[in-house]
PDB file of C-alpha atoms and ligand atoms in Angstrom:
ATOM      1  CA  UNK A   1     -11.572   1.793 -12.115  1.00 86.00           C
ATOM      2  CA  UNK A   2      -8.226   1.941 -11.279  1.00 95.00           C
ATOM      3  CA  UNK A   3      -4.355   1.303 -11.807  1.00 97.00           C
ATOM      4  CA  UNK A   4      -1.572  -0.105  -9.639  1.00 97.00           C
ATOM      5  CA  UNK A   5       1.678  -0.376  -9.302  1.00 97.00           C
ATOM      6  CA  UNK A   6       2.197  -0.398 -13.252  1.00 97.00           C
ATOM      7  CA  UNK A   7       5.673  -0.721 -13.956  1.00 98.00           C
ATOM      8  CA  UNK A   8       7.196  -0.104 -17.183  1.00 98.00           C
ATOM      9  CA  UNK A   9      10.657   0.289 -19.071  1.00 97.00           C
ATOM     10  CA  UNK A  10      11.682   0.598 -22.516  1.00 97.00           C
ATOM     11  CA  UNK A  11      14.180  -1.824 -24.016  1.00 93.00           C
ATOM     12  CA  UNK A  12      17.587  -0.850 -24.009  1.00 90.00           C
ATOM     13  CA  UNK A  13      16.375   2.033 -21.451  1.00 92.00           C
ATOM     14  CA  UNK A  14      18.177   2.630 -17.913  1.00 92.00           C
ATOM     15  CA  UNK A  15      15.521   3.584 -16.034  1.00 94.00           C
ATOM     16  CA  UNK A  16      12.217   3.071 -15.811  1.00 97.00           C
ATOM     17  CA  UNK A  17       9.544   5.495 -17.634  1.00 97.00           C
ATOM     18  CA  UNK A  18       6.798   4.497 -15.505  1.00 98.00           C
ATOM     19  CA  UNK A  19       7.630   3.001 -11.644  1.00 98.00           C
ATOM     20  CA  UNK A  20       4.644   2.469  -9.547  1.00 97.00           C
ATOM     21  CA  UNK A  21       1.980   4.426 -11.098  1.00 98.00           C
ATOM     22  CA  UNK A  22      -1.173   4.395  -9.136  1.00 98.00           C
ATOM     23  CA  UNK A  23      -3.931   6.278  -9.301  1.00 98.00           C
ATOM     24  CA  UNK A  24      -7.819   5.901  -9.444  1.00 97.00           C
ATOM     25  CA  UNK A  25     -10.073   7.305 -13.043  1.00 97.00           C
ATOM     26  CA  UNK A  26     -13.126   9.530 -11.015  1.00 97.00           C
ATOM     27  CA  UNK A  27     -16.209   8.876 -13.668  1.00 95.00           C
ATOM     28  CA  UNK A  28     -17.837  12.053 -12.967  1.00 95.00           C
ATOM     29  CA  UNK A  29     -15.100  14.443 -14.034  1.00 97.00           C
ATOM     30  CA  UNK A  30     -12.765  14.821 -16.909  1.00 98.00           C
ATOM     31  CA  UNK A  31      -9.668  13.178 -15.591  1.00 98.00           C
ATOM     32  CA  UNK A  32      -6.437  14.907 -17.051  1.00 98.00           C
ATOM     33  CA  UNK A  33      -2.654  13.488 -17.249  1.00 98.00           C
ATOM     34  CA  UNK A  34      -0.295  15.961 -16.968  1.00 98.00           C
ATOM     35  CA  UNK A  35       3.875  16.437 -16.502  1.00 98.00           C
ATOM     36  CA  UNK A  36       6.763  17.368 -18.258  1.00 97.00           C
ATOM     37  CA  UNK A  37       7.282  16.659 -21.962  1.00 96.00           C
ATOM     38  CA  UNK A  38       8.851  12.620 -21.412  1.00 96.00           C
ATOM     39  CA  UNK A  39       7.184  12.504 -18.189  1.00 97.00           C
ATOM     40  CA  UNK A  40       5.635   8.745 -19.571  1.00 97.00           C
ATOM     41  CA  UNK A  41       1.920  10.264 -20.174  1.00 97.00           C
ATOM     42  CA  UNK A  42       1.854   8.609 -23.670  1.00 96.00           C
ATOM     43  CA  UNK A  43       4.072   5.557 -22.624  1.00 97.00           C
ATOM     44  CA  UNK A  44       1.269   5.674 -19.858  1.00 97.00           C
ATOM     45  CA  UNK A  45      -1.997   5.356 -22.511  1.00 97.00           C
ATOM     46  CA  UNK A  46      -0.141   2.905 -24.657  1.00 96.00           C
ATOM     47  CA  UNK A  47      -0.166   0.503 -21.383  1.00 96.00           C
ATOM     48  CA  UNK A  48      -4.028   1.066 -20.656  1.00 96.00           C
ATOM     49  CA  UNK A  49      -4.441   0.324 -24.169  1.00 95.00           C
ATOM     50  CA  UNK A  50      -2.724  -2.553 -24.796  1.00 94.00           C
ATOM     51  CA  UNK A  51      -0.485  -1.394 -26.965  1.00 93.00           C
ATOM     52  CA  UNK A  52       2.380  -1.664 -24.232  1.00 96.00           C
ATOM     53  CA  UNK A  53       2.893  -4.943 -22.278  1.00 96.00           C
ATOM     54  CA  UNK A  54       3.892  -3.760 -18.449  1.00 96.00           C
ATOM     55  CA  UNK A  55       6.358  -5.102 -16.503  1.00 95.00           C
ATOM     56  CA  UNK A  56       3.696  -5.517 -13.640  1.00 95.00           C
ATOM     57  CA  UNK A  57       0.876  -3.571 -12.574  1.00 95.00           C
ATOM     58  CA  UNK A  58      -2.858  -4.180 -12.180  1.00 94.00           C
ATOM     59  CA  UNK A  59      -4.896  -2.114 -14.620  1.00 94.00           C
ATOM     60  CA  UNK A  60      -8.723  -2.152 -14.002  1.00 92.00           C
ATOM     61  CA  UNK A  61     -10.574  -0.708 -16.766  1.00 93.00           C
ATOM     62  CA  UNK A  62     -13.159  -1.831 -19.414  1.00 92.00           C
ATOM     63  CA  UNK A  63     -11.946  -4.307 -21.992  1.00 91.00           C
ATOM     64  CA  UNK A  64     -10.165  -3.300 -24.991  1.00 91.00           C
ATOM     65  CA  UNK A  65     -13.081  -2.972 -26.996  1.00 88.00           C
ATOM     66  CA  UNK A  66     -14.663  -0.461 -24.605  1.00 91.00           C
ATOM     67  CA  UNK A  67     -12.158   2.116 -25.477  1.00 93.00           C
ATOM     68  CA  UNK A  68     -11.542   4.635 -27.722  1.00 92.00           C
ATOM     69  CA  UNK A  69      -7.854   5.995 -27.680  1.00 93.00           C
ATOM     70  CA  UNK A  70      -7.059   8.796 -29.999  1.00 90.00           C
ATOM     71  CA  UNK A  71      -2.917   9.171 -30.567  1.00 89.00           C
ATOM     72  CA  UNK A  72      -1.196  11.700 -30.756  1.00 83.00           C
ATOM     73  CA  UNK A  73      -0.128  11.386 -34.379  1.00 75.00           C
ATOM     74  CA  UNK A  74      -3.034   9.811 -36.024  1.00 74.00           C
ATOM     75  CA  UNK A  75      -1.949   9.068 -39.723  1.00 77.00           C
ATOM     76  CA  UNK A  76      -4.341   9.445 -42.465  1.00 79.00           C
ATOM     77  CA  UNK A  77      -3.483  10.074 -46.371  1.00 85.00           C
ATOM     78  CA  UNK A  78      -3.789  13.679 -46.690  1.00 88.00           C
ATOM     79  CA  UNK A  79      -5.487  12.994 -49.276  1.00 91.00           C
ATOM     80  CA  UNK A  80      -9.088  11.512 -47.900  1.00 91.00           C
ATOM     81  CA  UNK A  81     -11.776  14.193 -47.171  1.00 94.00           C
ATOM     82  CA  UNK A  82     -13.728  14.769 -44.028  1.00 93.00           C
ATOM     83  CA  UNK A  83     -16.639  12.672 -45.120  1.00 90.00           C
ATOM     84  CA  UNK A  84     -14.418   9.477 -46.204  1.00 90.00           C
ATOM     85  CA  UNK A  85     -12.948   9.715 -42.162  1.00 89.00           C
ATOM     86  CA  UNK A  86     -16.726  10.056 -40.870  1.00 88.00           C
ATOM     87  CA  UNK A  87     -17.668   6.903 -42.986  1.00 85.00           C
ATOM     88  CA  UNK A  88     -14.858   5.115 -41.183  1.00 85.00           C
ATOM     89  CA  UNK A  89     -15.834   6.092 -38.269  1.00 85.00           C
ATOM     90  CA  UNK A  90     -19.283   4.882 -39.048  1.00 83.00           C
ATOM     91  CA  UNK A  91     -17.988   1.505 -39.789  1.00 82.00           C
ATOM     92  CA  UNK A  92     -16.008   1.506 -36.481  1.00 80.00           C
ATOM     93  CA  UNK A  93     -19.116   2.639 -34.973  1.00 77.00           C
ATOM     94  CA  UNK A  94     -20.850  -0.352 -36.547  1.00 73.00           C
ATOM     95  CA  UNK A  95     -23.383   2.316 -37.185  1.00 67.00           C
ATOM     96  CA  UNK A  96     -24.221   0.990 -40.966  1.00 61.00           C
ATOM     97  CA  UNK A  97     -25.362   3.758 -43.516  1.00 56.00           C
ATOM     98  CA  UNK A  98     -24.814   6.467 -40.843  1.00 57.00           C
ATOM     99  CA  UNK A  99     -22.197   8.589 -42.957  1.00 64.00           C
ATOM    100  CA  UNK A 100     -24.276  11.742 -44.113  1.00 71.00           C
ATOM    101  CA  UNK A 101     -23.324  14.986 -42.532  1.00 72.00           C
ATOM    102  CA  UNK A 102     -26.592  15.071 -41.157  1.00 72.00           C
ATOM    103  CA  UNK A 103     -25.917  12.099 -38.854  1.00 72.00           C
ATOM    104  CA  UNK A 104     -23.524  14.311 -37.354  1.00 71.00           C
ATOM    105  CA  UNK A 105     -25.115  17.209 -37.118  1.00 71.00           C
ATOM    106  CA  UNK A 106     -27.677  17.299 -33.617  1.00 70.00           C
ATOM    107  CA  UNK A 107     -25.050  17.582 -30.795  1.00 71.00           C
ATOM    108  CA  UNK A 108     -23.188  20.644 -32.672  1.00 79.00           C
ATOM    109  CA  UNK A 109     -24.101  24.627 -32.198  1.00 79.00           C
ATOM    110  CA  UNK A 110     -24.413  26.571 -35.327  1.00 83.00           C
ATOM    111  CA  UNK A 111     -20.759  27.401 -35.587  1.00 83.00           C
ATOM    112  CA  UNK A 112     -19.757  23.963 -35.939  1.00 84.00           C
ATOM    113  CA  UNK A 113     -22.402  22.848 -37.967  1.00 87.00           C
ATOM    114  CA  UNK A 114     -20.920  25.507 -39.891  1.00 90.00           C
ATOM    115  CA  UNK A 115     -17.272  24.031 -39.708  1.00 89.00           C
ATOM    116  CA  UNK A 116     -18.752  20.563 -40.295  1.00 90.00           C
ATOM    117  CA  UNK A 117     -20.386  21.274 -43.694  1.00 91.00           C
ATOM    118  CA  UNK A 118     -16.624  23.172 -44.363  1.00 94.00           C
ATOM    119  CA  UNK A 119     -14.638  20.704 -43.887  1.00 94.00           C
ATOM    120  CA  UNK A 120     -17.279  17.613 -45.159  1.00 93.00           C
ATOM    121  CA  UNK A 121     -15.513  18.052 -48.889  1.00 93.00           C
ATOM    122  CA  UNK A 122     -12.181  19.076 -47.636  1.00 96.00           C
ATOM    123  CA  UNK A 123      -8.988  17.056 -47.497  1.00 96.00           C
ATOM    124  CA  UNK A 124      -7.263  16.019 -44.881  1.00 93.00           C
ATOM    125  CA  UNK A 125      -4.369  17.607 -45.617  1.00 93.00           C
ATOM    126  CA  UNK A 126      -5.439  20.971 -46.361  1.00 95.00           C
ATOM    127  CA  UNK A 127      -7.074  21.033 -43.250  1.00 93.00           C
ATOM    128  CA  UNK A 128      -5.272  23.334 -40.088  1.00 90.00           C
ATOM    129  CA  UNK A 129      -4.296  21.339 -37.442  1.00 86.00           C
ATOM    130  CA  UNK A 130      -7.079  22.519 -35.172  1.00 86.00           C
ATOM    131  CA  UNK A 131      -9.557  22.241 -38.007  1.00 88.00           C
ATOM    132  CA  UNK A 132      -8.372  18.267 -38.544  1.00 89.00           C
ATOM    133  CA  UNK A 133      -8.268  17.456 -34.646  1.00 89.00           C
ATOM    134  CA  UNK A 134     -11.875  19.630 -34.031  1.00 89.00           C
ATOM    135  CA  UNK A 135     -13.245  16.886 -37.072  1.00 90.00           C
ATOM    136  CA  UNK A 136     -11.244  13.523 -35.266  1.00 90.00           C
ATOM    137  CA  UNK A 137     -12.669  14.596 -32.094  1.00 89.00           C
ATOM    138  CA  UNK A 138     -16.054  15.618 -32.943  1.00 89.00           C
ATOM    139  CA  UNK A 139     -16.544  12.150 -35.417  1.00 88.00           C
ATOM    140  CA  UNK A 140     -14.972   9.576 -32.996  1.00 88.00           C
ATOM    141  CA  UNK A 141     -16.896  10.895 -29.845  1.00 86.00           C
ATOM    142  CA  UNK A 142     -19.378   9.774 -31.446  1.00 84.00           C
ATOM    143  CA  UNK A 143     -18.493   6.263 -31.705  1.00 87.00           C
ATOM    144  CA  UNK A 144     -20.163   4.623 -28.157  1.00 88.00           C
ATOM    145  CA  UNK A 145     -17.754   2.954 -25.808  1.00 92.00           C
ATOM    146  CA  UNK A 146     -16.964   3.402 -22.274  1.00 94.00           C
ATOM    147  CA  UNK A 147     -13.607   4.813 -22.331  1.00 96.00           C
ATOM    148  CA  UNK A 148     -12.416   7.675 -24.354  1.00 96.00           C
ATOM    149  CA  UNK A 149      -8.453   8.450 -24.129  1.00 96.00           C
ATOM    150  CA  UNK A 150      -6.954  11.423 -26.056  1.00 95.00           C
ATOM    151  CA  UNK A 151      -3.639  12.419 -26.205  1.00 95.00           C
ATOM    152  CA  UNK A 152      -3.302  16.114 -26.075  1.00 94.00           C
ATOM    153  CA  UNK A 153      -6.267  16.562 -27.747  1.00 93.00           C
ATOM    154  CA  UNK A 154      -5.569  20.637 -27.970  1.00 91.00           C
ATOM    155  CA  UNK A 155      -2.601  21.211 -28.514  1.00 89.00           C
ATOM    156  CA  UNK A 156      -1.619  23.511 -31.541  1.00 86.00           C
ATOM    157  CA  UNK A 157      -5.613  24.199 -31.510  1.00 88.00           C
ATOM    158  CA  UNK A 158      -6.901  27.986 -31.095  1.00 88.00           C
ATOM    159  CA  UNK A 159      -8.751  29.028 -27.622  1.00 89.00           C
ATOM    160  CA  UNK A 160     -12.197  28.869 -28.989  1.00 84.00           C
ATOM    161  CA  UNK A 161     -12.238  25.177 -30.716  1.00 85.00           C
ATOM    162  CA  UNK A 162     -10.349  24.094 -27.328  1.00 90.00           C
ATOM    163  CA  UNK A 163     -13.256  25.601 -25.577  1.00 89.00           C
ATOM    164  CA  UNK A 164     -15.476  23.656 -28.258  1.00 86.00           C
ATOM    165  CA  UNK A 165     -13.312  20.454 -27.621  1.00 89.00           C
ATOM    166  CA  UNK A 166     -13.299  20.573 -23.761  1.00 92.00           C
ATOM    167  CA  UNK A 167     -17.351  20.667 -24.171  1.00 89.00           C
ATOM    168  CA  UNK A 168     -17.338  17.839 -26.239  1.00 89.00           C
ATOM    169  CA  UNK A 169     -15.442  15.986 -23.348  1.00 93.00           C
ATOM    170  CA  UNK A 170     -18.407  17.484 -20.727  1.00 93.00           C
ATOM    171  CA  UNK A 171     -21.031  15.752 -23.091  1.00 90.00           C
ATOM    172  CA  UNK A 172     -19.615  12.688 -23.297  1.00 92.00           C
ATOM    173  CA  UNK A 173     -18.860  12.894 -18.870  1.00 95.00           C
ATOM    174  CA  UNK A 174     -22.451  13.656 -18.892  1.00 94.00           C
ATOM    175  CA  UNK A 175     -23.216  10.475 -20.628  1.00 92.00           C
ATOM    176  CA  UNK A 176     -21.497   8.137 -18.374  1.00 94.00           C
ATOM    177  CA  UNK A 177     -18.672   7.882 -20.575  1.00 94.00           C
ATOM    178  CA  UNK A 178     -14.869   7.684 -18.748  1.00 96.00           C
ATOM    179  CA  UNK A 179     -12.600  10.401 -20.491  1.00 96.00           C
ATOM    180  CA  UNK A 180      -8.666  10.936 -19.978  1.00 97.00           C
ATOM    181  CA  UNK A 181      -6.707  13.096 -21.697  1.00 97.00           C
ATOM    182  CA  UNK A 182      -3.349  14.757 -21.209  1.00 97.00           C
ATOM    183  CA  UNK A 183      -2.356  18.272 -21.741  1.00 97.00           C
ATOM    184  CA  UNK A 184       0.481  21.031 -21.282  1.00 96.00           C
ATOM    185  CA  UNK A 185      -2.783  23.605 -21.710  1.00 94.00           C
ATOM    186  CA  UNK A 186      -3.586  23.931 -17.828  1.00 96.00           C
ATOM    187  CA  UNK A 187      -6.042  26.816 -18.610  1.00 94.00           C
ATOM    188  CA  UNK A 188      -8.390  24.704 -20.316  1.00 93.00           C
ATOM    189  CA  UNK A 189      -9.320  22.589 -16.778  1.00 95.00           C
ATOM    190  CA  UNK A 190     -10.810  25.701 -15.739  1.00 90.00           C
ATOM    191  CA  UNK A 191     -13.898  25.097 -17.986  1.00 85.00           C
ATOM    192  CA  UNK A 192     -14.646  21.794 -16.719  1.00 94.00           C
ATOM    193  CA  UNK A 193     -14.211  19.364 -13.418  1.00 96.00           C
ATOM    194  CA  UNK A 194     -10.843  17.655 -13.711  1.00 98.00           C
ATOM    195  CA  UNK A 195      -9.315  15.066 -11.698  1.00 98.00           C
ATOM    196  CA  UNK A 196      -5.636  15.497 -11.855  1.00 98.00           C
ATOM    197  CA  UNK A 197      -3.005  13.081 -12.035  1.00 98.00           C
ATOM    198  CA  UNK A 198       0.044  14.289 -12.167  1.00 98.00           C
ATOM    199  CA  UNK A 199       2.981  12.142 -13.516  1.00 98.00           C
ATOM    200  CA  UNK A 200       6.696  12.806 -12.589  1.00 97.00           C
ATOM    201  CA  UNK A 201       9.499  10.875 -12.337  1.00 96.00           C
ATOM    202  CA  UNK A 202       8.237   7.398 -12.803  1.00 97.00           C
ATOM    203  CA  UNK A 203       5.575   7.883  -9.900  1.00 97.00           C
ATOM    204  CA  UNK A 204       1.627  10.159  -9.449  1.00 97.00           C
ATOM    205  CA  UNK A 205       3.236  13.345  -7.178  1.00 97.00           C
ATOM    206  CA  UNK A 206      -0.639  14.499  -7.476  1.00 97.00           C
ATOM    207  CA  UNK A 207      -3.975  12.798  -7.912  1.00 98.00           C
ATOM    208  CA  UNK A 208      -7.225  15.086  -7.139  1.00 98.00           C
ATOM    209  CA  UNK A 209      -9.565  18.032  -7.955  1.00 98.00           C
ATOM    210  CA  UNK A 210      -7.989  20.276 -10.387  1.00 98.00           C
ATOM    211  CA  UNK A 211      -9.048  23.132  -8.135  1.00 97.00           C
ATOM    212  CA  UNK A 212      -7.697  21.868  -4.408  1.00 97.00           C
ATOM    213  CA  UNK A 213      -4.557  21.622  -6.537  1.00 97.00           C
ATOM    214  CA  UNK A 214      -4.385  25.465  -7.105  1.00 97.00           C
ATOM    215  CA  UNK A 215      -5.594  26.031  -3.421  1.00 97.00           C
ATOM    216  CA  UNK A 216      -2.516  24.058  -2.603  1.00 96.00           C
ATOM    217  CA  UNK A 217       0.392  26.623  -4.024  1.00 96.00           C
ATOM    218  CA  UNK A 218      -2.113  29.444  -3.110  1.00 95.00           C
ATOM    219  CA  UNK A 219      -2.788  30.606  -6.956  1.00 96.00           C
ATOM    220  CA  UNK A 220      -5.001  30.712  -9.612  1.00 95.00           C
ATOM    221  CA  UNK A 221      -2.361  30.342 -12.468  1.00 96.00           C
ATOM    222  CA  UNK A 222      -1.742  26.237 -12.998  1.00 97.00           C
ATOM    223  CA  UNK A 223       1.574  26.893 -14.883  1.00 97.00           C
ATOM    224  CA  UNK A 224       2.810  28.793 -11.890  1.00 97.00           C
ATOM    225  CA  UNK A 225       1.242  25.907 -10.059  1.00 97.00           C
ATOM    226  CA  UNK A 226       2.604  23.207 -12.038  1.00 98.00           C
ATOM    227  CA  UNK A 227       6.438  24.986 -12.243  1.00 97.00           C
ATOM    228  CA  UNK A 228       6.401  24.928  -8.455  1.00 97.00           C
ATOM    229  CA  UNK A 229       5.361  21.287  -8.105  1.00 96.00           C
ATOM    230  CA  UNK A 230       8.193  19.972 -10.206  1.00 96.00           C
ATOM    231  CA  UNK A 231      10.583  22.293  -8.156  1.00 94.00           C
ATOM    232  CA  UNK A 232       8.838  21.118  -4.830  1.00 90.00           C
ATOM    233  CA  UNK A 233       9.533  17.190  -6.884  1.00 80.00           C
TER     234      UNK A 233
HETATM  235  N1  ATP B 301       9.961   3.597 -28.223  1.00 89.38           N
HETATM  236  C1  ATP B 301      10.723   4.159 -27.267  1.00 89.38           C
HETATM  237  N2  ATP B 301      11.938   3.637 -26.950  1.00 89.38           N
HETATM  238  C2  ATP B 301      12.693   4.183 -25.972  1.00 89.38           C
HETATM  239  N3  ATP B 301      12.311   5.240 -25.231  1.00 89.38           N
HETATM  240  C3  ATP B 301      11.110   5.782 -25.497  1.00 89.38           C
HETATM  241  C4  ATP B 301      10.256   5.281 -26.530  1.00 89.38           C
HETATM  242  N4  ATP B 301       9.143   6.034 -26.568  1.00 89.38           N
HETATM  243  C5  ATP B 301       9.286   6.961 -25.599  1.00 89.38           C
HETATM  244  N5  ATP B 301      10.467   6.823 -24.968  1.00 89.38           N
HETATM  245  C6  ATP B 301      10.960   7.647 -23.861  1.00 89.38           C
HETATM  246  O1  ATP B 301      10.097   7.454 -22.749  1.00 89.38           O
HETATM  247  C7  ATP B 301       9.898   8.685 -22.068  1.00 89.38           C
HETATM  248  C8  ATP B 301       8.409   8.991 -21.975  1.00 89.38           C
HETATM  249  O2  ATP B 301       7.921   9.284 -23.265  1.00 89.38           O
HETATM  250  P1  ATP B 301       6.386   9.649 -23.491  1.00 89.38           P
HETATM  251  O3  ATP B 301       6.193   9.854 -24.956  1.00 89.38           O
HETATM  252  O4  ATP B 301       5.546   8.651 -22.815  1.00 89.38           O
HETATM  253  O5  ATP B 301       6.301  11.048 -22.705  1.00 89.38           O
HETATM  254  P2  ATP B 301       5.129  12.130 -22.680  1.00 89.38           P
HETATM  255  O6  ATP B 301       4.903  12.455 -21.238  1.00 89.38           O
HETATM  256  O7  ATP B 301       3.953  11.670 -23.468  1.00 89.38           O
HETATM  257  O8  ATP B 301       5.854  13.373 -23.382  1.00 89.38           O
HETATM  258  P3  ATP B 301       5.272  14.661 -24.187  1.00 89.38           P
HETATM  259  O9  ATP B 301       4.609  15.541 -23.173  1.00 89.38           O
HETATM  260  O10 ATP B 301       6.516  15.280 -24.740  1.00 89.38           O
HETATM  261  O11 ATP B 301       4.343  14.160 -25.260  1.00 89.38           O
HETATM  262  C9  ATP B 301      10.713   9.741 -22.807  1.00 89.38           C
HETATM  263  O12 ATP B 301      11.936   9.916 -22.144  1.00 89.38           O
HETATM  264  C10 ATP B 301      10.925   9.117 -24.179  1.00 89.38           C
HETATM  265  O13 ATP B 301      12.135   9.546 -24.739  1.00 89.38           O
END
């Protein structure tokens, strides 16, 4: 599964966002999109998805109806509950009649079972940020298909639901499912096997194991990592 060459440039734009992205999805590790805010890691997703037409570019990745892309800003009214989004996602699921809690409730520790039965009758909008994304994330992994993108799935979330959200994304790896995501919060690739890509300027500066790329600038901090990469650009 892989991409090539992709190409791409907004309308009215100078230059292009994305120029010659290549790079190769590993299937037994959580592969992770990173680079500077505008670096083109959403502009990037909305090409695998379809939802961008590339200039040109060979993109080799299950059909559309394989994958699961979660966006950034995901708009529901604030007004629907938890359980009214889980019977949606049973009906995206095709899964008919699965929307009690229960149906959700085997792959989650007592905490979130916990959190689950909390935010069940809860609206949307009353919901924290981390508390909304923890229920999108925990529902639509749930949904079968072969791909799963998220786009900065943690951020504005507290360290322990990251933690819980980074081992939903080692569940679904240990499935067989693909996963990308992109992030600013390096820390988190510590808990689990990434594959880093690393977007800047247009083009991948990095693609590999999360941890060679530490051994590289000699240090176990990725942001000082990261910092020195764009420098070293
Ligand atoms: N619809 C658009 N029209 C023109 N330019 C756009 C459009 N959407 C995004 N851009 C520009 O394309 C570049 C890449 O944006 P993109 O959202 O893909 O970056 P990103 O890496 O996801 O950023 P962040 O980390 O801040 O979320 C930015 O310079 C942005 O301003």
């Amino acid at each position: 599964m892989h991409v090539f060459n992709l190409k791409y440039k907004y309308k009215k734009a100078k230059d292009y966002v994305l120029n010659g992205v290549t790079f190769t999805l590993n299937t037994k590790k959580l592969n992770v999109i990173v680079g500077l805010n505008g670096a083109g890691k959403t502009t990037l997703f909305d090409c695998l998805t379809g939802n961008l037409t590339p200039e040109t570019g060979e993109i080799s990745l299950p059909d559309k109806k394989e994958m699961l892309y979660l966006t950034q800003n995901i708009f529901f009214s604030p007004e629907i509950k938890g359980k009214d989004f889980a019977k949606f996602v049973a009906r995206l699921s095709g899964k008919k009649g699965s929307n009690q809690i229960d149906d959700y409730l085997d792959f989650l520790d007592s905490r979130e079972r916990e959190l689950m039965a909390h935010l069940w009758s809860m609206k949307i909008g009353k919901m924290s940020v981390g508390e909304r994304k923890w229920l999108f994330i925990t529902l639509l992994s749930s949904i079968e298909r072969k791909l799963y993108i998220f786009d900065e799935p943690t951020s504005g979330v507290d360290p322990s639901s990251r933690l819980k959200i980074m081992n939903k994304f080692k569940k679904l790896i240990e499935n067989q499912r693909i996963c990308i995501i992109s992030t600013h919060q390096l820390q988190d690739l510590s808990y689990i096997d990434s594959h880093l890509i690393f977007l800047h300027k247009g083009k991948v500066l990095y693609e590999g194991d999360f941890q060679d790329w530490l051994k590289l600038f000699n240090t176990i901090n990725p942001d000082e990592a990261f910092a020195r990469m764009i420098e070293q650009g």
